[in-house]
């Protein structure tokens, strides 16, 4: 693929990775891109970085009309080695250590109803796959336990056995203790107890003998028929590269060092399988703000894609990843940073749709535009000057929703009345964002950010000048119950005239009567959004109680 064929519009890092793939495989169609994970615990947002990286490259290829096959391997034929800290029924999981993840019972099954999945692996797989659907990510999923047990990789296993000396040499280069001369590139599980403490022998053809060191069970497996024999990870990976003709697959930085699994797999795939190492991108860790270290399923309390989608819109979650280079570490936040991230995202959307004007800013707009395109759930092209679907900003929406006690439809009616939401597309976007704003308010917002309209009037009377100013405010609302915010602002500016109070002196009294706090959202917004019918009974309480004494 020559330089003259490069369209500078496709300048995102995913486009550059796609260009490298096409240069390495000019005649291969479709281009196969791959990702995968072992479902030995919660498949968390850190694991998601791999599938998102692949999806972005797949999207970049598709945007250039290149046919793509996107496969995702569930490595559920791996060993279950450790019980996660927060897993239910740990005694059940402990009993199943050293078995295949696909053969561990589902500890989340309801013991009363029997409702659950067929295995521990399937439980985590179902949750992760369900989380990908709203993001527009739809790979071809492959369960490796089923593939191995069906004999799909018989040729690959036999080829590894035939080339075991070549493989041993490649692995020994990075080992402190060399593998033994009689070593066989095999792993697997006892047909009796299901555990992986197994010794192997090979007849030089298709038969593999297995002897369990735990229970003593002896079995024989015909590779062509499949069974409980597999390749160890460092050999399994290059075998599947060749089997699936993988052209692109990323890996975490822990796989990417000299002597790491990508390095050794690259030395094995050609000599043993007559294949190639796919184009590769190393990606860094994703962390959760406020928690030390990388995310770990075994440590417990892992944050999933579904958890993130409760707070972040699908296209915004895609944007968070698409706007970071793979080799950069970043954090997912659930604190007040969420507001800033939404503001940054809204600015990026606005920039992407801004018309070009021939200035130097056009290049920045093009980069932002391409990132927003790749962040969309469905592939689309944004032309400069296109009009995006409008949606209220996160911060004011969080205040309006709290005034309406989280009632999304009542908040929507408010925005329709102000003319900020007009079309069906805007209503859909409003609901999508409002649900997430309310989830954040309920579950993550700091206490000082939250408030509720009083359900019953305050019992603390106002006296002196605060009472006099309150009486003026009540009179304004009684005289004009439908007053708009723009009309109310001048009244509040003159409310304290003739007293020693300033607006900042009086507002805490008003907030206390309305929301039982000294501070809150902009008072004019609070009053006009509540409406006089709701606000006046709470404000009058500060007058009536004094008069009744």
Coordinates of C-alpha atoms in Angstrom, one line a residue:
X1 CA 0.0 0.0 0.0
X2 CA 1.9 3.0 -1.3
X3 CA 2.0 6.4 0.4
X4 CA 0.1 7.9 -2.5
X5 CA -2.9 5.7 -1.5
X6 CA -3.1 7.1 2.0
X7 CA -6.1 9.3 2.6
X8 CA -5.0 11.8 5.2
X9 CA -8.6 11.9 6.5
X10 CA -8.0 8.5 8.1
X11 CA -5.4 9.8 10.7
X12 CA -6.7 8.3 13.9
X13 CA -4.3 5.7 15.5
X14 CA -6.8 3.0 14.6
X15 CA -6.6 4.1 10.9
X16 CA -2.8 4.0 11.1
X17 CA -2.9 0.5 12.6
X18 CA -5.4 -0.5 9.8
X19 CA -3.0 0.8 7.2
X20 CA -0.2 -1.3 8.7
X21 CA -2.4 -4.4 8.5
X22 CA -3.3 -3.7 4.9
X23 CA 0.4 -3.2 4.0
X24 CA 1.3 -6.5 5.6
X25 CA -1.7 -8.4 4.0
X26 CA -2.5 -6.7 0.7
X27 CA -4.2 -9.7 -0.8
X28 CA -5.9 -11.2 2.2
X29 CA -9.6 -10.8 2.4
X30 CA -11.4 -10.8 4.7
X31 CA -8.9 -9.3 7.2
X32 CA -9.3 -11.2 10.5
X33 CA -8.9 -9.3 13.7
X34 CA -8.9 -11.0 17.0
X35 CA -9.2 -10.5 20.8
X36 CA -9.8 -12.8 23.7
X37 CA -9.8 -13.3 27.5
X38 CA -10.0 -16.1 30.1
X39 CA -13.4 -15.8 31.9
X40 CA -11.8 -16.8 35.3
X41 CA -13.6 -14.0 37.1
X42 CA -15.5 -10.8 36.3
X43 CA -14.5 -9.6 32.8
X44 CA -13.9 -6.0 33.8
X45 CA -13.4 -2.6 32.1
X46 CA -9.7 -3.1 31.9
X47 CA -10.2 -6.3 29.8
X48 CA -12.6 -4.3 27.7
X49 CA -9.7 -2.2 26.4
X50 CA -8.6 -5.1 24.2
X51 CA -11.9 -5.7 22.6
X52 CA -12.4 -1.9 22.1
X53 CA -8.9 -1.6 20.5
X54 CA -9.8 -4.4 18.1
X55 CA -13.2 -2.9 17.3
X56 CA -11.7 0.5 16.5
X57 CA -9.3 -1.1 14.0
X58 CA -12.1 -3.2 12.6
X59 CA -14.2 -0.1 12.2
X60 CA -11.2 1.7 10.6
X61 CA -10.9 -1.1 8.0
X62 CA -14.6 -1.2 7.4
X63 CA -14.7 2.6 6.8
X64 CA -12.3 1.9 3.8
X65 CA -14.6 -0.8 2.5
X66 CA -12.3 -3.7 3.6
X67 CA -14.2 -6.9 4.6
X68 CA -13.4 -7.8 8.2
X69 CA -13.9 -10.9 10.3
X70 CA -13.8 -10.0 14.0
X71 CA -13.3 -13.0 16.3
X72 CA -13.3 -13.0 20.1
X73 CA -12.0 -16.1 21.9
X74 CA -13.3 -17.1 25.2
X75 CA -10.3 -19.0 26.6
X76 CA -12.6 -21.0 28.9
X77 CA -10.5 -24.1 28.6
X78 CA -7.9 -22.5 30.8
X79 CA -7.3 -23.6 34.4
X80 CA -9.3 -22.1 37.3
X81 CA -6.4 -21.1 39.6
X82 CA -7.8 -18.7 42.2
X83 CA -11.1 -17.9 43.8
X84 CA -12.0 -14.2 43.5
X85 CA -12.2 -12.3 46.8
X86 CA -15.9 -11.4 46.4
X87 CA -17.2 -14.5 44.7
X88 CA -20.3 -16.2 46.2
X89 CA -20.1 -19.7 47.6
X90 CA -16.3 -19.7 47.8
X91 CA -16.3 -23.2 49.2
X92 CA -17.9 -24.5 45.9
X93 CA -15.3 -22.6 43.9
X94 CA -12.4 -23.9 46.1
X95 CA -13.5 -27.5 45.5
X96 CA -13.2 -26.8 41.7
X97 CA -9.7 -25.2 41.6
X98 CA -7.4 -26.7 39.0
X99 CA -10.3 -27.6 36.8
X100 CA -11.2 -26.1 33.4
X101 CA -13.0 -22.7 33.9
X102 CA -15.7 -24.2 31.6
X103 CA -16.3 -27.1 34.0
X104 CA -16.6 -25.0 37.3
X105 CA -20.2 -24.9 38.4
X106 CA -21.9 -21.5 38.4
X107 CA -21.9 -20.3 42.0
X108 CA -24.4 -17.6 41.1
X109 CA -27.1 -20.2 40.5
X110 CA -30.1 -19.7 42.7
X111 CA -30.1 -22.7 44.9
X112 CA -33.9 -22.5 45.4
X113 CA -35.0 -22.2 41.8
X114 CA -31.9 -23.6 40.0
X115 CA -31.8 -20.5 37.8
X116 CA -28.4 -19.8 36.5
X117 CA -25.9 -20.7 33.7
X118 CA -24.2 -24.0 32.9
X119 CA -20.9 -22.9 34.4
X120 CA -18.9 -20.3 36.1
X121 CA -17.4 -19.3 32.8
X122 CA -20.8 -18.9 31.1
X123 CA -22.0 -16.6 33.9
X124 CA -19.2 -14.1 33.2
X125 CA -19.4 -14.6 29.5
X126 CA -23.1 -13.7 29.3
X127 CA -22.6 -10.5 31.3
X128 CA -19.8 -9.3 29.2
X129 CA -21.4 -10.1 25.9
X130 CA -24.6 -8.3 27.0
X131 CA -22.5 -5.3 27.9
X132 CA -20.9 -5.2 24.4
X133 CA -24.3 -5.1 22.5
X134 CA -25.2 -1.5 23.4
X135 CA -21.8 -0.3 22.2
X136 CA -22.3 -1.7 18.7
X137 CA -19.6 -4.4 19.2
X138 CA -20.6 -7.7 17.7
X139 CA -17.7 -10.1 17.3
X140 CA -17.9 -13.8 16.3
X141 CA -17.5 -15.4 19.7
X142 CA -15.5 -18.7 20.0
X143 CA -15.6 -20.9 23.1
X144 CA -12.2 -22.6 23.1
X145 CA -13.5 -25.4 25.4
X146 CA -15.9 -26.4 22.7
X147 CA -13.4 -26.0 19.9
X148 CA -10.8 -28.2 21.6
X149 CA -13.3 -30.8 22.7
X150 CA -14.7 -31.0 19.2
X151 CA -11.2 -31.8 17.8
X152 CA -11.0 -28.6 15.9
X153 CA -7.3 -28.1 16.6
X154 CA -6.2 -31.7 16.2
X155 CA -3.8 -30.8 13.4
X156 CA -2.4 -27.9 15.4
X157 CA -1.7 -30.1 18.5
X158 CA -0.1 -32.8 16.4
X159 CA 2.1 -30.2 14.6
X160 CA 3.2 -28.9 18.0
X161 CA 4.2 -32.4 19.1
X162 CA 6.1 -33.0 15.9
X163 CA 8.0 -29.7 16.3
X164 CA 8.4 -29.9 20.1
X165 CA 12.2 -29.4 19.8
X166 CA 11.7 -26.2 17.8
X167 CA 9.2 -25.0 20.4
X168 CA 11.3 -26.0 23.3
X169 CA 14.3 -24.0 21.9
X170 CA 12.2 -20.9 21.4
X171 CA 10.8 -21.1 25.0
X172 CA 14.2 -22.0 26.6
X173 CA 15.7 -18.8 25.3
X174 CA 13.8 -16.9 27.9
X175 CA 13.7 -19.5 30.7
X176 CA 16.1 -19.7 33.6
X177 CA 15.6 -23.5 33.8
X178 CA 15.4 -25.3 30.5
X179 CA 12.6 -27.6 29.7
X180 CA 13.4 -31.3 29.9
X181 CA 14.3 -33.4 26.9
X182 CA 11.1 -35.4 27.2
X183 CA 8.9 -32.4 27.6
X184 CA 5.7 -32.4 25.5
X185 CA 3.8 -29.2 24.5
X186 CA 0.5 -30.4 26.1
X187 CA -1.9 -29.4 28.8
X188 CA -5.3 -30.7 29.7
X189 CA -7.6 -32.2 32.3
X190 CA -8.0 -35.6 33.8
X191 CA -11.0 -37.5 32.5
X192 CA -11.8 -38.7 36.0
X193 CA -11.4 -35.8 38.5
X194 CA -11.2 -33.0 35.9
X195 CA -8.0 -31.5 37.3
X196 CA -4.9 -30.5 35.4
X197 CA -2.2 -32.5 37.3
X198 CA -1.6 -34.7 34.3
X199 CA 1.4 -36.5 32.7
X200 CA 1.2 -37.1 29.0
X201 CA 2.7 -39.5 26.5
X202 CA 2.3 -39.4 22.7
X203 CA 2.4 -42.4 20.3
X204 CA 3.8 -40.4 17.4
X205 CA 0.5 -40.3 15.6
X206 CA -2.9 -39.2 16.9
X207 CA -3.1 -40.9 20.3
X208 CA -2.2 -39.1 23.6
X209 CA -2.1 -41.0 26.9
X210 CA -3.0 -39.1 30.1
X211 CA -2.2 -40.2 33.7
X212 CA -3.6 -38.1 36.5
X213 CA -1.2 -37.4 39.4
X214 CA -4.2 -36.7 41.7
X215 CA -6.5 -39.6 41.2
X216 CA -4.4 -42.0 39.2
X217 CA -7.0 -42.1 36.3
X218 CA -5.4 -43.2 32.9
X219 CA -7.1 -42.3 29.7
X220 CA -6.3 -42.1 26.0
X221 CA -7.4 -39.3 23.6
X222 CA -7.6 -39.5 19.9
X223 CA -6.8 -35.9 18.9
X224 CA -9.1 -36.1 15.8
X225 CA -12.1 -36.8 18.1
X226 CA -11.2 -34.1 20.6
X227 CA -11.1 -34.4 24.3
X228 CA -9.5 -32.8 27.4
X229 CA -6.1 -32.2 25.8
X230 CA -5.0 -28.7 24.7
X231 CA -1.9 -26.7 24.0
X232 CA -0.3 -24.5 26.7
X233 CA -1.0 -20.8 26.2
X234 CA 2.3 -19.8 24.6
X235 CA 1.8 -22.4 21.9
X236 CA -2.0 -22.2 21.7
X237 CA -1.8 -18.5 20.8
X238 CA 0.4 -18.9 17.7
X239 CA -1.5 -22.1 16.7
X240 CA -4.7 -20.1 16.6
X241 CA -3.1 -17.2 14.7
X242 CA -2.3 -19.6 11.9
X243 CA -5.6 -21.5 12.2
X244 CA -7.7 -18.4 11.9
X245 CA -5.3 -16.4 9.7
X246 CA -5.3 -13.5 12.2
X247 CA -3.9 -10.3 10.8
X248 CA -4.3 -8.0 13.8
X249 CA -4.4 -8.7 17.5
X250 CA -3.4 -6.4 20.4
X251 CA -2.1 -7.4 23.8
X252 CA -1.6 -5.9 27.2
X253 CA 1.8 -4.5 28.1
X254 CA 2.4 -7.6 30.4
X255 CA 2.3 -9.7 27.2
X256 CA 4.5 -7.3 25.2
X257 CA 7.9 -7.3 26.8
X258 CA 10.9 -9.1 25.5
X259 CA 10.4 -12.8 26.1
X260 CA 6.7 -12.2 26.7
X261 CA 4.0 -14.4 25.2
X262 CA 3.8 -12.3 22.0
X263 CA 7.5 -12.5 21.5
X264 CA 7.7 -16.3 21.9
X265 CA 4.5 -16.8 19.9
X266 CA 6.1 -14.8 17.1
X267 CA 9.1 -17.2 17.1
X268 CA 6.9 -20.2 17.0
X269 CA 4.1 -19.4 14.5
X270 CA 6.4 -19.4 11.3
X271 CA 8.6 -22.4 11.8
X272 CA 5.9 -24.6 13.4
X273 CA 2.7 -23.5 11.7
X274 CA 3.9 -21.8 8.5
X275 CA 1.9 -18.7 9.6
X276 CA 2.6 -15.1 10.6
X277 CA 2.5 -13.0 13.7
X278 CA -0.4 -10.5 13.4
X279 CA 0.2 -6.8 13.4
X280 CA 0.3 -5.9 17.0
X281 CA -0.6 -3.0 19.3
X282 CA 0.4 -3.0 23.0
X283 CA -2.1 -1.4 25.3
X284 CA -1.7 -0.1 28.8
X285 CA -3.8 -0.6 31.9
X286 CA -7.1 1.1 32.6
X287 CA -7.5 2.0 36.3
X288 CA -10.5 3.1 38.4
X289 CA -9.9 6.5 40.0
X290 CA -9.5 6.2 43.7
X291 CA -8.3 2.6 43.7
X292 CA -4.6 1.7 43.7
X293 CA -3.1 -0.8 41.2
X294 CA -4.5 -2.3 38.1
X295 CA -8.0 -3.8 38.0
X296 CA -8.0 -7.5 39.0
X297 CA -10.9 -10.0 38.9
X298 CA -9.3 -12.0 41.7
X299 CA -9.1 -9.0 44.0
X300 CA -12.8 -8.5 43.8
X301 CA -15.0 -5.4 43.2
X302 CA -14.1 -5.3 39.6
X303 CA -15.9 -2.6 37.5
X304 CA -17.6 -4.0 34.4
X305 CA -18.7 -2.5 31.1
X306 CA -22.3 -2.7 32.4
X307 CA -21.3 -0.7 35.5
X308 CA -19.8 2.0 33.3
X309 CA -22.8 2.1 31.1
X310 CA -25.0 3.0 34.1
X311 CA -23.1 6.4 34.2
X312 CA -21.7 6.8 30.7
X313 CA -23.6 6.9 27.4
X314 CA -22.5 4.1 25.0
X315 CA -21.0 6.5 22.5
X316 CA -19.3 8.5 25.3
X317 CA -17.7 5.3 26.7
X318 CA -16.4 4.5 23.3
X319 CA -15.1 8.0 23.0
X320 CA -13.2 7.7 26.3
X321 CA -11.3 4.8 24.8
X322 CA -11.0 6.1 21.3
X323 CA -9.6 9.5 22.4
X324 CA -6.7 7.7 24.2
X325 CA -3.7 6.2 22.4
X326 CA -3.4 2.4 23.3
X327 CA -0.1 2.8 25.0
X328 CA -1.4 5.5 27.4
X329 CA -2.7 4.6 30.8
X330 CA -5.9 6.3 32.0
X331 CA -8.6 6.2 34.6
X332 CA -12.3 5.7 34.6
X333 CA -13.9 8.1 37.1
X334 CA -17.2 8.0 39.0
X335 CA -16.7 11.1 41.1
X336 CA -17.2 14.7 40.1
X337 CA -14.8 14.1 37.2
X338 CA -17.8 12.6 35.5
X339 CA -19.2 16.1 35.0
X340 CA -16.0 17.3 33.4
X341 CA -15.8 14.3 31.1
X342 CA -19.3 14.9 29.9
X343 CA -18.5 18.6 29.3
X344 CA -15.3 17.5 27.4
X345 CA -17.3 15.0 25.3
X346 CA -20.1 17.6 24.4
X347 CA -17.4 20.0 23.3
X348 CA -15.8 17.3 21.2
X349 CA -19.1 16.6 19.5
X350 CA -19.7 20.3 18.8
X351 CA -16.2 20.6 17.4
X352 CA -16.7 17.6 15.1
X353 CA -19.8 19.2 13.6
X354 CA -18.3 22.7 13.3
X355 CA -17.8 23.8 9.6
X356 CA -14.2 24.1 8.4
X357 CA -13.1 27.6 7.6
X358 CA -9.7 27.2 6.0
X359 CA -7.8 28.0 9.2
X360 CA -5.3 26.0 11.1
X361 CA -8.1 24.8 13.3
X362 CA -9.5 22.7 10.5
X363 CA -6.8 20.0 11.2
X364 CA -7.9 19.8 14.9
X365 CA -11.5 19.6 13.8
X366 CA -10.7 16.8 11.5
X367 CA -8.9 14.8 14.2
X368 CA -11.8 15.3 16.6
X369 CA -14.3 14.5 13.9
X370 CA -12.7 11.2 13.1
X371 CA -12.6 10.3 16.8
X372 CA -16.3 11.0 17.2
X373 CA -17.0 9.0 14.1
X374 CA -15.2 6.0 15.5
X375 CA -17.0 6.5 18.8
X376 CA -20.4 6.2 17.2
X377 CA -22.3 3.0 17.9
X378 CA -23.1 2.6 14.2
X379 CA -20.6 3.5 11.6
X380 CA -21.3 7.0 10.2
X381 CA -19.5 9.8 8.4
X382 CA -19.7 13.4 9.8
X383 CA -19.6 16.2 7.2
X384 CA -18.3 19.6 8.4
X385 CA -21.3 21.6 9.4
X386 CA -23.7 18.7 10.0
X387 CA -26.1 19.3 12.9
X388 CA -25.7 17.0 15.9
X389 CA -28.7 15.9 18.0
X390 CA -28.9 18.3 20.8
X391 CA -28.9 17.1 24.4
X392 CA -28.8 19.1 27.7
X393 CA -25.5 19.4 29.6
X394 CA -24.9 17.0 32.4
X395 CA -24.5 19.6 35.2
X396 CA -27.8 21.5 34.8
X397 CA -29.6 18.3 34.0
X398 CA -28.5 16.8 37.3
X399 CA -30.0 19.8 39.1
X400 CA -33.3 19.7 37.2
X401 CA -33.6 15.9 37.8
X402 CA -33.1 16.4 41.5
X403 CA -35.9 19.0 41.5
X404 CA -38.2 16.4 40.0
X405 CA -36.9 13.7 42.3
X406 CA -35.4 11.7 39.4
X407 CA -38.6 11.6 37.3
X408 CA -37.1 11.6 33.8
X409 CA -40.5 12.2 32.1
X410 CA -41.3 15.3 34.2
X411 CA -37.8 16.6 33.6
X412 CA -38.3 16.0 29.9
X413 CA -41.6 18.0 30.0
X414 CA -39.6 20.9 31.6
X415 CA -37.1 20.9 28.7
X416 CA -39.9 20.7 26.1
X417 CA -41.6 23.7 27.7
X418 CA -38.3 25.7 27.6
X419 CA -37.9 24.7 23.9
X420 CA -34.6 22.9 24.5
X421 CA -35.9 19.5 23.5
X422 CA -38.1 19.6 20.3
X423 CA -37.7 16.4 18.2
X424 CA -38.1 12.7 18.7
X425 CA -34.4 12.2 18.3
X426 CA -33.7 14.8 21.0
X427 CA -36.2 13.1 23.3
X428 CA -34.4 9.8 22.8
X429 CA -31.0 11.4 23.5
X430 CA -32.5 13.2 26.6
X431 CA -33.8 9.9 28.1
X432 CA -30.5 8.2 27.4
X433 CA -28.5 10.9 29.2
X434 CA -31.0 11.6 32.0
X435 CA -31.1 8.0 33.1
X436 CA -27.3 8.0 33.5
X437 CA -27.3 11.4 35.2
X438 CA -29.8 10.1 37.8
X439 CA -27.8 6.9 38.3
X440 CA -24.7 9.0 39.0
X441 CA -26.6 11.3 41.4
X442 CA -28.1 8.4 43.3
X443 CA -24.9 6.2 43.5
X444 CA -21.8 8.3 43.1
X445 CA -22.4 12.1 43.5
X446 CA -20.8 13.5 46.7
X447 CA -23.2 14.3 49.5
X448 CA -22.8 18.1 49.1
X449 CA -23.9 17.8 45.5
X450 CA -27.2 16.0 46.3
X451 CA -30.4 17.6 47.5
X452 CA -34.1 16.9 47.6
X453 CA -37.1 19.2 47.7
X454 CA -38.6 19.2 51.2
X455 CA -41.5 16.8 51.5
X456 CA -42.9 18.9 54.4
X457 CA -42.4 22.5 55.3
X458 CA -39.6 23.6 57.7
X459 CA -40.5 24.3 61.3
X460 CA -37.8 26.9 62.0
X461 CA -39.3 30.4 61.8
X462 CA -37.6 33.4 60.2
X463 CA -37.4 36.7 62.1
X464 CA -36.2 40.2 61.5
X465 CA -34.7 41.1 58.1
X466 CA -34.5 37.6 56.7
X467 CA -38.3 37.3 57.3
X468 CA -38.9 40.7 55.6
X469 CA -36.9 39.7 52.5
X470 CA -38.6 36.3 52.4
X471 CA -42.0 38.2 52.4
X472 CA -40.9 40.1 49.4
X473 CA -39.9 36.9 47.5
X474 CA -43.2 35.3 48.4
X475 CA -45.1 38.4 47.1
X476 CA -43.3 38.3 43.8
X477 CA -44.2 34.6 43.3
X478 CA -47.8 35.2 44.4
X479 CA -48.2 38.1 42.0
X480 CA -46.8 36.2 39.1
X481 CA -47.1 32.4 39.7
X482 CA -45.9 31.6 36.1
X483 CA -42.9 33.9 36.3
X484 CA -39.9 32.9 34.0
X485 CA -36.4 32.7 35.2
X486 CA -35.4 35.7 33.1
X487 CA -38.2 37.7 34.7
X488 CA -37.3 36.5 38.2
X489 CA -33.6 37.5 38.0
X490 CA -34.2 41.3 38.3
X491 CA -36.5 40.8 41.3
X492 CA -33.8 38.8 43.1
X493 CA -31.2 41.5 42.5
X494 CA -33.3 44.0 44.3
X495 CA -34.8 41.7 47.0
X496 CA -32.5 42.9 49.8
X497 CA -32.6 46.6 49.1
X498 CA -33.2 48.7 52.2
X499 CA -31.9 46.0 54.5
X500 CA -28.4 45.2 55.8
X501 CA -28.5 41.8 54.1
X502 CA -26.9 40.9 50.8
X503 CA -28.2 38.2 48.4
X504 CA -25.5 35.8 49.7
X505 CA -26.7 36.5 53.3
X506 CA -30.4 35.7 52.4
X507 CA -30.0 32.8 50.0
X508 CA -29.1 30.2 52.8
X509 CA -32.5 30.9 54.4
X510 CA -34.3 30.3 51.1
X511 CA -32.4 27.2 50.4
X512 CA -33.1 25.8 53.9
X513 CA -36.8 26.3 53.4
X514 CA -36.8 24.6 50.0
X515 CA -34.2 21.8 50.2
X516 CA -33.0 21.8 53.9
X517 CA -29.5 22.9 52.9
X518 CA -27.6 26.1 53.0
X519 CA -26.5 25.8 49.4
X520 CA -28.1 24.5 46.2
X521 CA -28.6 25.0 42.5
X522 CA -29.1 28.5 41.2
X523 CA -32.0 29.9 43.1
X524 CA -33.9 31.3 40.1
X525 CA -33.5 28.0 38.4
X526 CA -34.7 26.1 41.5
X527 CA -37.8 28.3 42.0
X528 CA -38.9 28.5 38.4
X529 CA -38.4 24.8 37.8
X530 CA -40.3 23.8 40.9
X531 CA -43.0 26.2 40.0
X532 CA -44.9 28.5 42.4
X533 CA -47.4 25.8 43.3
X534 CA -44.6 23.7 44.8
X535 CA -42.3 26.5 46.0
X536 CA -44.8 28.8 47.8
X537 CA -46.0 26.4 50.5
X538 CA -42.4 25.7 51.5
X539 CA -41.5 29.4 51.5
X540 CA -44.6 30.6 53.3
X541 CA -43.7 28.3 56.2
X542 CA -41.0 30.8 57.1
X543 CA -43.7 33.4 57.5
X544 CA -46.7 31.6 58.8
X545 CA -44.8 30.0 61.8
X546 CA -43.7 33.4 63.0
X547 CA -47.2 34.8 62.7
X548 CA -48.7 31.9 64.6
X549 CA -46.5 32.3 67.7

